[in-house]
Amino acid sequence: MGHHRKALRTTAVGAVSATLIAGGVLGAAPAAQAATGVRFVDIAGEGGTVLKANIVTPAGADGSRRYPLLVLPTSWGLPQVEYFAQAQKLANSGYIVLSYNVRGFWQSGGEIEVAGPPDIADARKVIDWALANTPSDAGKVGMAGVSYGAGISLLTAAQDKRVKAVAALSGWADLIDSIYSGRTQHVQASALLDGASLVTGRQSAELREIFDNFYASNLSKEQDMMNWGKKRSAATYVDQLNKNGAAVMMANAWGDTIFPPNQYADFYEKLTGPKRLEFRPGDHATAELTGLLGLPNDVWTDTERWFDHYLKGADNGIDTEQPVQLKSRSTGGYEGYPDWKSVGATTKKLALSGTTTIHTNVDSGADGGIVFLSSILDQVAQLPPVASIPLLPRRWAAVWQSEKYPTAQQVRGTAQLHTTLTPTKESGTLVAYLYDVGPLGLGKLVSNAPYTFHGQTPGKPFGVDLELYSTAYDVPAGHRLALVVDTVDPLYIEHNPSGAQLTFSSPANDPSYVSIPLREQ
């Protein structure tokens, strides 16, 4: 566990630095853009907890007319001026915009509840306050936010019928499937959240216990942790959200290392009201960042269009566009689809033939990258994590490759691994990677995902089905796809006992494969 502790310390320092830099940049916004119609206020949240907030109103708002209300809870670790640039833009187009610092962070009172019941009660009280103290229209209430604010917005819409429209940007719908997918702790992502909250907020005793049990792999507390996460996941309340009928727009990045895209796509499919799903290149909240700084930004443009239609009734066409909008990591344009299942309309199977045994506890060199840094490089320069596939040590990495593809392969959606695994120990972790392999054997990471098992019988085979993280990536003609499996990745906590081995086989009656989703040509 020593290397995990070191990773935690390193990531926490990075998280703290990133948070302070972001806070400093955003904190400068009011001084540079201050205008009339801006007020800083204190709002009494649940139990009287003071929530620091700011309100931006349209120019000339004198109480003679009502305006649509937008409520924006802040992101994890960021101050209440986070949305100031967008708030002014929205106010100029006729909205009352109220942004508030969620409890437990910065100058707001209370402790961090991680979108627990007090946070949702706070959001409802903020709406109450705005309706009572601003010329806002009780029949036209929307909520939006990035990351933490996105999660709180979705949860509030499930519990408050007044919320008619939501824009949930870089958020989560399933907290456990975000940072514990594949029953594996996403340690860098968790350490970033932990470190940022220690610097900018006040953790509750419950949250500290959750983090500690998470890092310690305390299986006796696993169900408690999962119950805690389900209470804080909009997926738990999807029936209520559908009943309330809010129009829900969700946007995320393919490389989001905190809230991977799969859980958003799964949730989107369960929504029955007006809905829209957008995926773009990048990492957590990087697609929205330029908009927070007041620069042109596709995510925020679509957010305003969404509210214009569903709160103002504007006939702007957003309701007639294909509701699933994707931007490939390899090309610059958008692709529209009628639903998520149409994204990977066809599939090809890469057979994982033969029997392969690998040893554990050594990083083969195939990795998912570094939280934030790797996906940002992919976003701005199309430079995902790479590995030399021929040089990967076969003692610690299992490798299967396709033939060269004569035409480009447009990977779209969720690749799925199916294999038979025989362990020598009762617990273990594997990480699967899908690579685009060029003529010289250099592999560019297309997708990956971890998988952990406990309580298996040593020497007894069992089936493994694993969804890799959803993506949109174009494999050039003349390249191959390769599936690599190893057992160590700095992004995750691994559970391989010393000396353990993993054997992958492909029985005749249950062949192993990875299913590759492809865009219909």
Short mmCIF file of N, CA and C in Angstrom, two decimals, residues 124 154-161 234-246 271-272:
data_model
loop_
_atom_site.label_atom_id
_atom_site.label_comp_id
_atom_site.label_asym_id
_atom_site.label_seq_id
_atom_site.Cartn_x
_atom_site.Cartn_y
_atom_site.Cartn_z
N ARG A 124 -33.41 23.89 -2.05
CA ARG A 124 -34.84 24.24 -2.04
C ARG A 124 -35.08 25.55 -1.28
N LEU A 154 -29.39 17.90 -10.29
CA LEU A 154 -30.18 16.73 -10.66
C LEU A 154 -30.97 16.20 -9.46
N LEU A 155 -30.31 16.11 -8.30
CA LEU A 155 -30.98 15.59 -7.11
C LEU A 155 -32.11 16.51 -6.67
N THR A 156 -31.90 17.82 -6.78
CA THR A 156 -32.95 18.76 -6.39
C THR A 156 -34.14 18.66 -7.33
N ALA A 157 -33.89 18.52 -8.62
CA ALA A 157 -34.99 18.41 -9.59
C ALA A 157 -35.83 17.17 -9.33
N ALA A 158 -35.22 16.13 -8.77
CA ALA A 158 -35.98 14.92 -8.45
C ALA A 158 -36.88 15.12 -7.24
N GLN A 159 -36.56 16.12 -6.41
CA GLN A 159 -37.32 16.31 -5.17
C GLN A 159 -38.13 17.60 -5.14
N ASP A 160 -37.97 18.45 -6.13
CA ASP A 160 -38.68 19.73 -6.12
C ASP A 160 -39.30 19.97 -7.50
N LYS A 161 -40.63 19.89 -7.56
CA LYS A 161 -41.35 20.03 -8.83
C LYS A 161 -41.20 21.41 -9.45
N ALA A 234 -28.50 10.65 -8.37
CA ALA A 234 -29.78 10.90 -9.03
C ALA A 234 -30.37 9.63 -9.62
N ALA A 235 -29.52 8.65 -9.97
CA ALA A 235 -30.02 7.39 -10.52
C ALA A 235 -30.97 6.70 -9.55
N THR A 236 -30.77 6.90 -8.25
CA THR A 236 -31.64 6.30 -7.24
C THR A 236 -33.04 6.88 -7.31
N TYR A 237 -33.15 8.12 -7.78
CA TYR A 237 -34.43 8.82 -7.77
C TYR A 237 -34.94 9.11 -9.18
N VAL A 238 -34.52 8.31 -10.16
CA VAL A 238 -34.87 8.61 -11.55
C VAL A 238 -36.38 8.57 -11.77
N ASP A 239 -37.09 7.70 -11.05
CA ASP A 239 -38.55 7.65 -11.21
C ASP A 239 -39.20 8.96 -10.75
N GLN A 240 -38.69 9.52 -9.64
CA GLN A 240 -39.21 10.80 -9.16
C GLN A 240 -38.91 11.91 -10.15
N LEU A 241 -37.71 11.89 -10.70
CA LEU A 241 -37.32 12.92 -11.66
C LEU A 241 -38.20 12.84 -12.90
N ASN A 242 -38.44 11.62 -13.37
CA ASN A 242 -39.32 11.46 -14.53
C ASN A 242 -40.74 11.93 -14.23
N LYS A 243 -41.21 11.64 -13.03
CA LYS A 243 -42.56 12.05 -12.64
C LYS A 243 -42.68 13.58 -12.61
N ASN A 244 -41.63 14.22 -12.12
CA ASN A 244 -41.64 15.69 -12.04
C ASN A 244 -41.55 16.33 -13.43
N GLY A 245 -40.93 15.64 -14.37
CA GLY A 245 -40.94 16.09 -15.76
C GLY A 245 -39.97 17.18 -16.13
N ALA A 246 -38.95 17.41 -15.32
CA ALA A 246 -37.97 18.44 -15.67
C ALA A 246 -37.25 18.09 -16.97
N LEU A 271 -34.17 8.34 -18.56
CA LEU A 271 -35.01 9.54 -18.50
C LEU A 271 -36.11 9.46 -19.54
N THR A 272 -37.31 9.88 -19.16
CA THR A 272 -38.44 9.83 -20.08
C THR A 272 -38.94 11.20 -20.51
#
